[in-house]
C-alpha cells in the first residue's frame, strides 16, 4: 500500500500569522482571551489553551482589558462596541479577509448593494457583511437576490475567502441570468484566498491518483469540509480530525492512500495520520 501526502498541507499563511501574533500576545499579557475560536480546529485550540488562550463567545463575556480577534475578522459595529468598553484589540484578521472587508466597504460607499457568496452564519461572512451597513446579503444561492423587488440597480458581488472557485463562478452565472433583463449593473470581485485555491488544486491532484483520500481537519472548519467534498467527487474520502479515528477496516482493498488537510490543521497532525496509516499497513 502506498501513502502519499498532498503537495500543500499544514497551516495556511493567515493561520500561521494569527498563531504567531496570539502566542506573542499570550506571553506578553500572561494569557489572553479570544473573541470566538481563533481557528476551527480542536487540537490547535487545545494547544492554545495550554499557553493561556481562553475563548469567549461574546463581547459581554470578556473579563480582561484586551481581547484577540480571530483570523476571520469582525464587523465595524463589533469593533466600535469593544472600543466603547475600552477593550484593547490584538487583531489577527487574515489579510485576505481584510481585503474582502475593504471590497465590501468600497462597494457600499459607491452605492452598491453587496452580495457575499458564503455561509450567512460563518464569523468571517458576518464580519464582511458588517461593512455593508445593512445594504447587503450573504447567500449560497442566487434566490435571495433574484427575488428582491425591485432588484437593486447596482450590485457588487464578492466571495467568502474559502469557497470553491468553480462554485463561485456558477453562482455568478446564475446571478447574471437573474439580473440580465432588469437593467442592473453587476461588479464582480475575486476574493477567494490564494492558499485555498492552491490547497484545493493539490488535494484534487492527489485524489486523482489514489483510491482512498483522508482529509484531516476540524469538522466545523468550512475549508476542510470543502476539501472533503471536492475529493469525494473523485475518490472515496474520509474526513477525520486525528489519527486515533482511523479504523483498520477502512483500509481494506485500497492500494493507494492520499492525505491532505485544512488550512487550520497543523503539519504535526497530518504527520501523525501518515504514521498511523503506515503502522496499519
Ligand atoms: Fe487567510 Fe486564506 Fe488562511 S483567508 S486564514 S490565508 S485560508
PDB file of N, CA and C in Angstrom, residues 113-196:
ATOM      1  N   UNK A 113     -25.431  47.554  -3.760  1.00  0.00           N
ATOM      2  CA  UNK A 113     -25.972  46.537  -2.862  1.00  0.00           C
ATOM      3  C   UNK A 113     -24.968  45.378  -2.916  1.00  0.00           C
ATOM      4  N   UNK A 114     -24.544  44.878  -1.746  1.00  0.00           N
ATOM      5  CA  UNK A 114     -23.439  43.901  -1.729  1.00  0.00           C
ATOM      6  C   UNK A 114     -23.957  42.478  -1.514  1.00  0.00           C
ATOM      7  N   UNK A 115     -23.533  41.582  -2.389  1.00  0.00           N
ATOM      8  CA  UNK A 115     -23.881  40.168  -2.257  1.00  0.00           C
ATOM      9  C   UNK A 115     -22.612  39.410  -1.889  1.00  0.00           C
ATOM     10  N   UNK A 116     -22.635  38.756  -0.727  1.00  0.00           N
ATOM     11  CA  UNK A 116     -21.478  37.950  -0.302  1.00  0.00           C
ATOM     12  C   UNK A 116     -21.828  36.483  -0.531  1.00  0.00           C
ATOM     13  N   UNK A 117     -21.082  35.837  -1.408  1.00  0.00           N
ATOM     14  CA  UNK A 117     -21.298  34.407  -1.635  1.00  0.00           C
ATOM     15  C   UNK A 117     -20.644  33.638  -0.485  1.00  0.00           C
ATOM     16  N   UNK A 118     -21.463  33.182   0.469  1.00  0.00           N
ATOM     17  CA  UNK A 118     -20.901  32.485   1.632  1.00  0.00           C
ATOM     18  C   UNK A 118     -21.979  32.093   2.620  1.00  0.00           C
ATOM     19  N   UNK A 119     -21.548  31.398   3.681  1.00  0.00           N
ATOM     20  CA  UNK A 119     -22.478  30.933   4.718  1.00  0.00           C
ATOM     21  C   UNK A 119     -22.823  32.093   5.637  1.00  0.00           C
ATOM     22  N   UNK A 120     -24.118  32.423   5.705  1.00  0.00           N
ATOM     23  CA  UNK A 120     -24.550  33.617   6.442  1.00  0.00           C
ATOM     24  C   UNK A 120     -24.161  33.587   7.912  1.00  0.00           C
ATOM     25  N   UNK A 121     -24.045  32.380   8.504  1.00  0.00           N
ATOM     26  CA  UNK A 121     -23.744  32.337   9.940  1.00  0.00           C
ATOM     27  C   UNK A 121     -22.259  32.103  10.233  1.00  0.00           C
ATOM     28  N   UNK A 122     -21.414  32.167   9.205  1.00  0.00           N
ATOM     29  CA  UNK A 122     -19.969  31.997   9.440  1.00  0.00           C
ATOM     30  C   UNK A 122     -19.389  33.322   9.943  1.00  0.00           C
ATOM     31  N   UNK A 123     -18.498  33.278  10.972  1.00  0.00           N
ATOM     32  CA  UNK A 123     -17.959  34.530  11.530  1.00  0.00           C
ATOM     33  C   UNK A 123     -17.333  35.454  10.488  1.00  0.00           C
ATOM     34  N   UNK A 124     -16.594  34.871   9.531  1.00  0.00           N
ATOM     35  CA  UNK A 124     -15.957  35.724   8.513  1.00  0.00           C
ATOM     36  C   UNK A 124     -17.008  36.468   7.691  1.00  0.00           C
ATOM     37  N   UNK A 125     -18.059  35.746   7.302  1.00  0.00           N
ATOM     38  CA  UNK A 125     -19.106  36.343   6.461  1.00  0.00           C
ATOM     39  C   UNK A 125     -19.863  37.420   7.242  1.00  0.00           C
ATOM     40  N   UNK A 126     -20.150  37.135   8.514  1.00  0.00           N
ATOM     41  CA  UNK A 126     -20.836  38.136   9.342  1.00  0.00           C
ATOM     42  C   UNK A 126     -20.005  39.408   9.413  1.00  0.00           C
ATOM     43  N   UNK A 127     -18.679  39.237   9.589  1.00  0.00           N
ATOM     44  CA  UNK A 127     -17.780  40.397   9.672  1.00  0.00           C
ATOM     45  C   UNK A 127     -17.792  41.197   8.375  1.00  0.00           C
ATOM     46  N   UNK A 128     -17.685  40.503   7.233  1.00  0.00           N
ATOM     47  CA  UNK A 128     -17.661  41.188   5.926  1.00  0.00           C
ATOM     48  C   UNK A 128     -18.978  41.948   5.713  1.00  0.00           C
ATOM     49  N   UNK A 129     -20.078  41.259   6.028  1.00  0.00           N
ATOM     50  CA  UNK A 129     -21.397  41.861   5.820  1.00  0.00           C
ATOM     51  C   UNK A 129     -21.573  43.134   6.655  1.00  0.00           C
ATOM     52  N   UNK A 130     -20.902  43.159   7.812  1.00  0.00           N
ATOM     53  CA  UNK A 130     -20.981  44.337   8.673  1.00  0.00           C
ATOM     54  C   UNK A 130     -20.493  45.597   7.975  1.00  0.00           C
ATOM     55  N   UNK A 131     -19.590  45.425   6.996  1.00  0.00           N
ATOM     56  CA  UNK A 131     -19.036  46.587   6.273  1.00  0.00           C
ATOM     57  C   UNK A 131     -19.998  47.133   5.234  1.00  0.00           C
ATOM     58  N   UNK A 132     -21.141  46.456   5.029  1.00  0.00           N
ATOM     59  CA  UNK A 132     -22.111  46.930   4.031  1.00  0.00           C
ATOM     60  C   UNK A 132     -23.178  47.814   4.672  1.00  0.00           C
ATOM     61  N   UNK A 133     -23.073  48.015   5.983  1.00  0.00           N
ATOM     62  CA  UNK A 133     -24.013  48.873   6.728  1.00  0.00           C
ATOM     63  C   UNK A 133     -25.469  48.491   6.460  1.00  0.00           C
ATOM     64  N   UNK A 134     -25.747  47.207   6.451  1.00  0.00           N
ATOM     65  CA  UNK A 134     -27.129  46.731   6.290  1.00  0.00           C
ATOM     66  C   UNK A 134     -27.593  46.695   4.846  1.00  0.00           C
ATOM     67  N   UNK A 135     -26.719  47.094   3.897  1.00  0.00           N
ATOM     68  CA  UNK A 135     -27.146  47.071   2.490  1.00  0.00           C
ATOM     69  C   UNK A 135     -26.452  45.927   1.756  1.00  0.00           C
ATOM     70  N   UNK A 136     -26.700  44.722   2.256  1.00  0.00           N
ATOM     71  CA  UNK A 136     -26.098  43.554   1.626  1.00  0.00           C
ATOM     72  C   UNK A 136     -26.750  42.290   2.118  1.00  0.00           C
ATOM     73  N   UNK A 137     -26.367  41.181   1.481  1.00  0.00           N
ATOM     74  CA  UNK A 137     -26.919  39.884   1.871  1.00  0.00           C
ATOM     75  C   UNK A 137     -25.825  38.836   1.693  1.00  0.00           C
ATOM     76  N   UNK A 138     -25.848  37.810   2.577  1.00  0.00           N
ATOM     77  CA  UNK A 138     -24.921  36.687   2.418  1.00  0.00           C
ATOM     78  C   UNK A 138     -25.748  35.482   2.020  1.00  0.00           C
ATOM     79  N   UNK A 139     -25.329  34.778   0.994  1.00  0.00           N
ATOM     80  CA  UNK A 139     -26.126  33.658   0.490  1.00  0.00           C
ATOM     81  C   UNK A 139     -25.265  32.693  -0.325  1.00  0.00           C
ATOM     82  N   UNK A 140     -25.762  31.460  -0.434  1.00  0.00           N
ATOM     83  CA  UNK A 140     -25.099  30.483  -1.301  1.00  0.00           C
ATOM     84  C   UNK A 140     -25.956  30.194  -2.537  1.00  0.00           C
ATOM     85  N   UNK A 141     -27.126  30.833  -2.592  1.00  0.00           N
ATOM     86  CA  UNK A 141     -27.969  30.656  -3.768  1.00  0.00           C
ATOM     87  C   UNK A 141     -28.383  32.035  -4.283  1.00  0.00           C
ATOM     88  N   UNK A 142     -28.657  32.148  -5.579  1.00  0.00           N
ATOM     89  CA  UNK A 142     -28.984  33.459  -6.147  1.00  0.00           C
ATOM     90  C   UNK A 142     -30.395  33.898  -5.766  1.00  0.00           C
ATOM     91  N   UNK A 143     -31.218  32.966  -5.224  1.00  0.00           N
ATOM     92  CA  UNK A 143     -32.632  33.268  -4.960  1.00  0.00           C
ATOM     93  C   UNK A 143     -32.882  34.525  -4.116  1.00  0.00           C
ATOM     94  N   UNK A 144     -32.185  34.664  -2.962  1.00  0.00           N
ATOM     95  CA  UNK A 144     -32.483  35.843  -2.142  1.00  0.00           C
ATOM     96  C   UNK A 144     -32.205  37.159  -2.881  1.00  0.00           C
ATOM     97  N   UNK A 145     -31.324  37.119  -3.869  1.00  0.00           N
ATOM     98  CA  UNK A 145     -31.020  38.336  -4.630  1.00  0.00           C
ATOM     99  C   UNK A 145     -32.046  38.503  -5.744  1.00  0.00           C
ATOM    100  N   UNK A 146     -32.282  37.421  -6.505  1.00  0.00           N
ATOM    101  CA  UNK A 146     -33.202  37.494  -7.647  1.00  0.00           C
ATOM    102  C   UNK A 146     -34.613  37.876  -7.222  1.00  0.00           C
ATOM    103  N   UNK A 147     -34.966  37.506  -5.971  1.00  0.00           N
ATOM    104  CA  UNK A 147     -36.343  37.781  -5.539  1.00  0.00           C
ATOM    105  C   UNK A 147     -36.512  39.191  -4.969  1.00  0.00           C
ATOM    106  N   UNK A 148     -35.428  39.971  -4.896  1.00  0.00           N
ATOM    107  CA  UNK A 148     -35.557  41.349  -4.403  1.00  0.00           C
ATOM    108  C   UNK A 148     -36.391  42.154  -5.400  1.00  0.00           C
ATOM    109  N   UNK A 149     -37.352  42.875  -4.894  1.00  0.00           N
ATOM    110  CA  UNK A 149     -38.233  43.640  -5.788  1.00  0.00           C
ATOM    111  C   UNK A 149     -38.364  45.079  -5.285  1.00  0.00           C
ATOM    112  N   UNK A 150     -37.831  46.060  -5.996  1.00  0.00           N
ATOM    113  CA  UNK A 150     -37.114  45.898  -7.257  1.00  0.00           C
ATOM    114  C   UNK A 150     -35.691  45.406  -7.020  1.00  0.00           C
ATOM    115  N   UNK A 151     -35.111  44.793  -8.053  1.00  0.00           N
ATOM    116  CA  UNK A 151     -33.720  44.365  -7.968  1.00  0.00           C
ATOM    117  C   UNK A 151     -32.848  45.622  -7.883  1.00  0.00           C
ATOM    118  N   UNK A 152     -31.863  45.657  -6.964  1.00  0.00           N
ATOM    119  CA  UNK A 152     -31.026  46.868  -6.879  1.00  0.00           C
ATOM    120  C   UNK A 152     -30.393  47.191  -8.233  1.00  0.00           C
ATOM    121  N   UNK A 153     -30.274  48.468  -8.510  1.00  0.00           N
ATOM    122  CA  UNK A 153     -29.708  48.917  -9.793  1.00  0.00           C
ATOM    123  C   UNK A 153     -28.223  48.563  -9.884  1.00  0.00           C
ATOM    124  N   UNK A 154     -27.520  48.714  -8.751  1.00  0.00           N
ATOM    125  CA  UNK A 154     -26.088  48.398  -8.714  1.00  0.00           C
ATOM    126  C   UNK A 154     -25.848  47.263  -7.728  1.00  0.00           C
ATOM    127  N   UNK A 155     -25.227  46.206  -8.204  1.00  0.00           N
ATOM    128  CA  UNK A 155     -24.986  45.031  -7.352  1.00  0.00           C
ATOM    129  C   UNK A 155     -23.487  44.697  -7.381  1.00  0.00           C
ATOM    130  N   UNK A 156     -22.901  44.577  -6.205  1.00  0.00           N
ATOM    131  CA  UNK A 156     -21.490  44.167  -6.110  1.00  0.00           C
ATOM    132  C   UNK A 156     -21.420  42.777  -5.510  1.00  0.00           C
ATOM    133  N   UNK A 157     -20.595  41.902  -6.095  1.00  0.00           N
ATOM    134  CA  UNK A 157     -20.524  40.518  -5.639  1.00  0.00           C
ATOM    135  C   UNK A 157     -19.107  40.160  -5.211  1.00  0.00           C
ATOM    136  N   UNK A 158     -18.993  39.541  -4.059  1.00  0.00           N
ATOM    137  CA  UNK A 158     -17.702  39.010  -3.619  1.00  0.00           C
ATOM    138  C   UNK A 158     -17.929  37.697  -2.898  1.00  0.00           C
ATOM    139  N   UNK A 159     -16.846  36.992  -2.595  1.00  0.00           N
ATOM    140  CA  UNK A 159     -16.995  35.658  -2.009  1.00  0.00           C
ATOM    141  C   UNK A 159     -16.323  35.563  -0.641  1.00  0.00           C
ATOM    142  N   UNK A 160     -16.882  34.714   0.212  1.00  0.00           N
ATOM    143  CA  UNK A 160     -16.169  34.271   1.413  1.00  0.00           C
ATOM    144  C   UNK A 160     -14.823  33.728   0.923  1.00  0.00           C
ATOM    145  N   UNK A 161     -13.750  33.955   1.657  1.00  0.00           N
ATOM    146  CA  UNK A 161     -12.406  33.645   1.145  1.00  0.00           C
ATOM    147  C   UNK A 161     -12.165  32.159   0.885  1.00  0.00           C
ATOM    148  N   UNK A 162     -12.940  31.291   1.557  1.00  0.00           N
ATOM    149  CA  UNK A 162     -12.604  29.860   1.486  1.00  0.00           C
ATOM    150  C   UNK A 162     -13.536  29.044   0.579  1.00  0.00           C
ATOM    151  N   UNK A 163     -14.360  29.710  -0.224  1.00  0.00           N
ATOM    152  CA  UNK A 163     -15.272  28.951  -1.077  1.00  0.00           C
ATOM    153  C   UNK A 163     -14.529  28.255  -2.233  1.00  0.00           C
ATOM    154  N   UNK A 164     -15.229  27.318  -2.873  1.00  0.00           N
ATOM    155  CA  UNK A 164     -14.646  26.613  -4.027  1.00  0.00           C
ATOM    156  C   UNK A 164     -14.799  27.518  -5.254  1.00  0.00           C
ATOM    157  N   UNK A 165     -13.691  27.884  -5.936  1.00  0.00           N
ATOM    158  CA  UNK A 165     -13.769  28.842  -7.046  1.00  0.00           C
ATOM    159  C   UNK A 165     -14.808  28.469  -8.111  1.00  0.00           C
ATOM    160  N   UNK A 166     -14.868  27.194  -8.509  1.00  0.00           N
ATOM    161  CA  UNK A 166     -15.809  26.803  -9.576  1.00  0.00           C
ATOM    162  C   UNK A 166     -17.259  27.032  -9.135  1.00  0.00           C
ATOM    163  N   UNK A 167     -17.539  26.848  -7.857  1.00  0.00           N
ATOM    164  CA  UNK A 167     -18.906  27.062  -7.371  1.00  0.00           C
ATOM    165  C   UNK A 167     -19.241  28.554  -7.357  1.00  0.00           C
ATOM    166  N   UNK A 168     -18.242  29.364  -7.040  1.00  0.00           N
ATOM    167  CA  UNK A 168     -18.453  30.825  -7.062  1.00  0.00           C
ATOM    168  C   UNK A 168     -18.776  31.278  -8.489  1.00  0.00           C
ATOM    169  N   UNK A 169     -18.052  30.704  -9.454  1.00  0.00           N
ATOM    170  CA  UNK A 169     -18.298  31.050 -10.858  1.00  0.00           C
ATOM    171  C   UNK A 169     -19.731  30.679 -11.250  1.00  0.00           C
ATOM    172  N   UNK A 170     -20.183  29.499 -10.827  1.00  0.00           N
ATOM    173  CA  UNK A 170     -21.559  29.073 -11.129  1.00  0.00           C
ATOM    174  C   UNK A 170     -22.577  30.035 -10.517  1.00  0.00           C
ATOM    175  N   UNK A 171     -22.297  30.425  -9.268  1.00  0.00           N
ATOM    176  CA  UNK A 171     -23.188  31.353  -8.564  1.00  0.00           C
ATOM    177  C   UNK A 171     -23.300  32.667  -9.349  1.00  0.00           C
ATOM    178  N   UNK A 172     -22.148  33.159  -9.799  1.00  0.00           N
ATOM    179  CA  UNK A 172     -22.139  34.431 -10.544  1.00  0.00           C
ATOM    180  C   UNK A 172     -22.964  34.297 -11.834  1.00  0.00           C
ATOM    181  N   UNK A 173     -22.804  33.148 -12.527  1.00  0.00           N
ATOM    182  CA  UNK A 173     -23.547  32.954 -13.786  1.00  0.00           C
ATOM    183  C   UNK A 173     -25.050  33.013 -13.539  1.00  0.00           C
ATOM    184  N   UNK A 174     -25.515  32.328 -12.477  1.00  0.00           N
ATOM    185  CA  UNK A 174     -26.964  32.320 -12.226  1.00  0.00           C
ATOM    186  C   UNK A 174     -27.448  33.706 -11.809  1.00  0.00           C
ATOM    187  N   UNK A 175     -26.591  34.413 -11.091  1.00  0.00           N
ATOM    188  CA  UNK A 175     -26.963  35.767 -10.666  1.00  0.00           C
ATOM    189  C   UNK A 175     -27.072  36.692 -11.884  1.00  0.00           C
ATOM    190  N   UNK A 176     -26.139  36.537 -12.812  1.00  0.00           N
ATOM    191  CA  UNK A 176     -26.185  37.353 -14.036  1.00  0.00           C
ATOM    192  C   UNK A 176     -27.466  37.041 -14.810  1.00  0.00           C
ATOM    193  N   UNK A 177     -27.805  35.751 -14.912  1.00  0.00           N
ATOM    194  CA  UNK A 177     -29.040  35.368 -15.615  1.00  0.00           C
ATOM    195  C   UNK A 177     -30.254  36.032 -14.982  1.00  0.00           C
ATOM    196  N   UNK A 178     -30.260  36.055 -13.638  1.00  0.00           N
ATOM    197  CA  UNK A 178     -31.422  36.606 -12.926  1.00  0.00           C
ATOM    198  C   UNK A 178     -31.522  38.119 -13.102  1.00  0.00           C
ATOM    199  N   UNK A 179     -30.378  38.777 -13.266  1.00  0.00           N
ATOM    200  CA  UNK A 179     -30.383  40.244 -13.307  1.00  0.00           C
ATOM    201  C   UNK A 179     -30.333  40.801 -14.717  1.00  0.00           C
ATOM    202  N   UNK A 180     -30.096  39.933 -15.705  1.00  0.00           N
ATOM    203  CA  UNK A 180     -29.775  40.389 -17.053  1.00  0.00           C
ATOM    204  C   UNK A 180     -30.818  41.303 -17.686  1.00  0.00           C
ATOM    205  N   UNK A 181     -32.089  40.992 -17.481  1.00  0.00           N
ATOM    206  CA  UNK A 181     -33.131  41.775 -18.163  1.00  0.00           C
ATOM    207  C   UNK A 181     -33.697  42.883 -17.278  1.00  0.00           C
ATOM    208  N   UNK A 182     -33.006  43.161 -16.177  1.00  0.00           N
ATOM    209  CA  UNK A 182     -33.582  44.120 -15.226  1.00  0.00           C
ATOM    210  C   UNK A 182     -32.740  45.383 -15.065  1.00  0.00           C
ATOM    211  N   UNK A 183     -31.948  45.691 -16.060  1.00  0.00           N
ATOM    212  CA  UNK A 183     -31.182  46.937 -16.093  1.00  0.00           C
ATOM    213  C   UNK A 183     -30.170  47.100 -14.959  1.00  0.00           C
ATOM    214  N   UNK A 184     -29.756  45.996 -14.361  1.00  0.00           N
ATOM    215  CA  UNK A 184     -28.804  46.123 -13.254  1.00  0.00           C
ATOM    216  C   UNK A 184     -27.369  46.143 -13.762  1.00  0.00           C
ATOM    217  N   UNK A 185     -26.517  46.763 -12.969  1.00  0.00           N
ATOM    218  CA  UNK A 185     -25.074  46.735 -13.243  1.00  0.00           C
ATOM    219  C   UNK A 185     -24.457  45.854 -12.168  1.00  0.00           C
ATOM    220  N   UNK A 186     -23.639  44.890 -12.573  1.00  0.00           N
ATOM    221  CA  UNK A 186     -23.043  43.970 -11.591  1.00  0.00           C
ATOM    222  C   UNK A 186     -21.519  44.105 -11.614  1.00  0.00           C
ATOM    223  N   UNK A 187     -20.930  44.297 -10.432  1.00  0.00           N
ATOM    224  CA  UNK A 187     -19.470  44.299 -10.308  1.00  0.00           C
ATOM    225  C   UNK A 187     -19.067  43.051  -9.545  1.00  0.00           C
ATOM    226  N   UNK A 188     -18.109  42.325 -10.102  1.00  0.00           N
ATOM    227  CA  UNK A 188     -17.724  41.040  -9.501  1.00  0.00           C
ATOM    228  C   UNK A 188     -16.274  41.107  -9.016  1.00  0.00           C
ATOM    229  N   UNK A 189     -16.039  40.624  -7.802  1.00  0.00           N
ATOM    230  CA  UNK A 189     -14.689  40.641  -7.237  1.00  0.00           C
ATOM    231  C   UNK A 189     -14.253  39.228  -6.870  1.00  0.00           C
ATOM    232  N   UNK A 190     -13.008  38.932  -7.192  1.00  0.00           N
ATOM    233  CA  UNK A 190     -12.431  37.646  -6.805  1.00  0.00           C
ATOM    234  C   UNK A 190     -11.776  37.826  -5.433  1.00  0.00           C
ATOM    235  N   UNK A 191     -12.438  37.327  -4.395  1.00  0.00           N
ATOM    236  CA  UNK A 191     -11.882  37.471  -3.045  1.00  0.00           C
ATOM    237  C   UNK A 191     -11.562  36.114  -2.415  1.00  0.00           C
ATOM    238  N   UNK A 192     -11.484  35.083  -3.249  1.00  0.00           N
ATOM    239  CA  UNK A 192     -11.115  33.758  -2.719  1.00  0.00           C
ATOM    240  C   UNK A 192      -9.606  33.744  -2.483  1.00  0.00           C
ATOM    241  N   UNK A 193      -9.195  33.219  -1.336  1.00  0.00           N
ATOM    242  CA  UNK A 193      -7.773  33.316  -0.970  1.00  0.00           C
ATOM    243  C   UNK A 193      -6.917  32.355  -1.789  1.00  0.00           C
ATOM    244  N   UNK A 194      -5.683  32.788  -2.054  1.00  0.00           N
ATOM    245  CA  UNK A 194      -4.778  32.015  -2.910  1.00  0.00           C
ATOM    246  C   UNK A 194      -4.418  30.683  -2.276  1.00  0.00           C
ATOM    247  N   UNK A 195      -4.271  30.697  -0.953  1.00  0.00           N
ATOM    248  CA  UNK A 195      -3.906  29.461  -0.265  1.00  0.00           C
ATOM    249  C   UNK A 195      -4.967  28.392  -0.509  1.00  0.00           C
ATOM    250  N   UNK A 196      -6.228  28.805  -0.422  1.00  0.00           N
ATOM    251  CA  UNK A 196      -7.333  27.847  -0.598  1.00  0.00           C
ATOM    252  C   UNK A 196      -7.325  27.274  -2.004  1.00  0.00           C
TER     253      UNK A 196
END
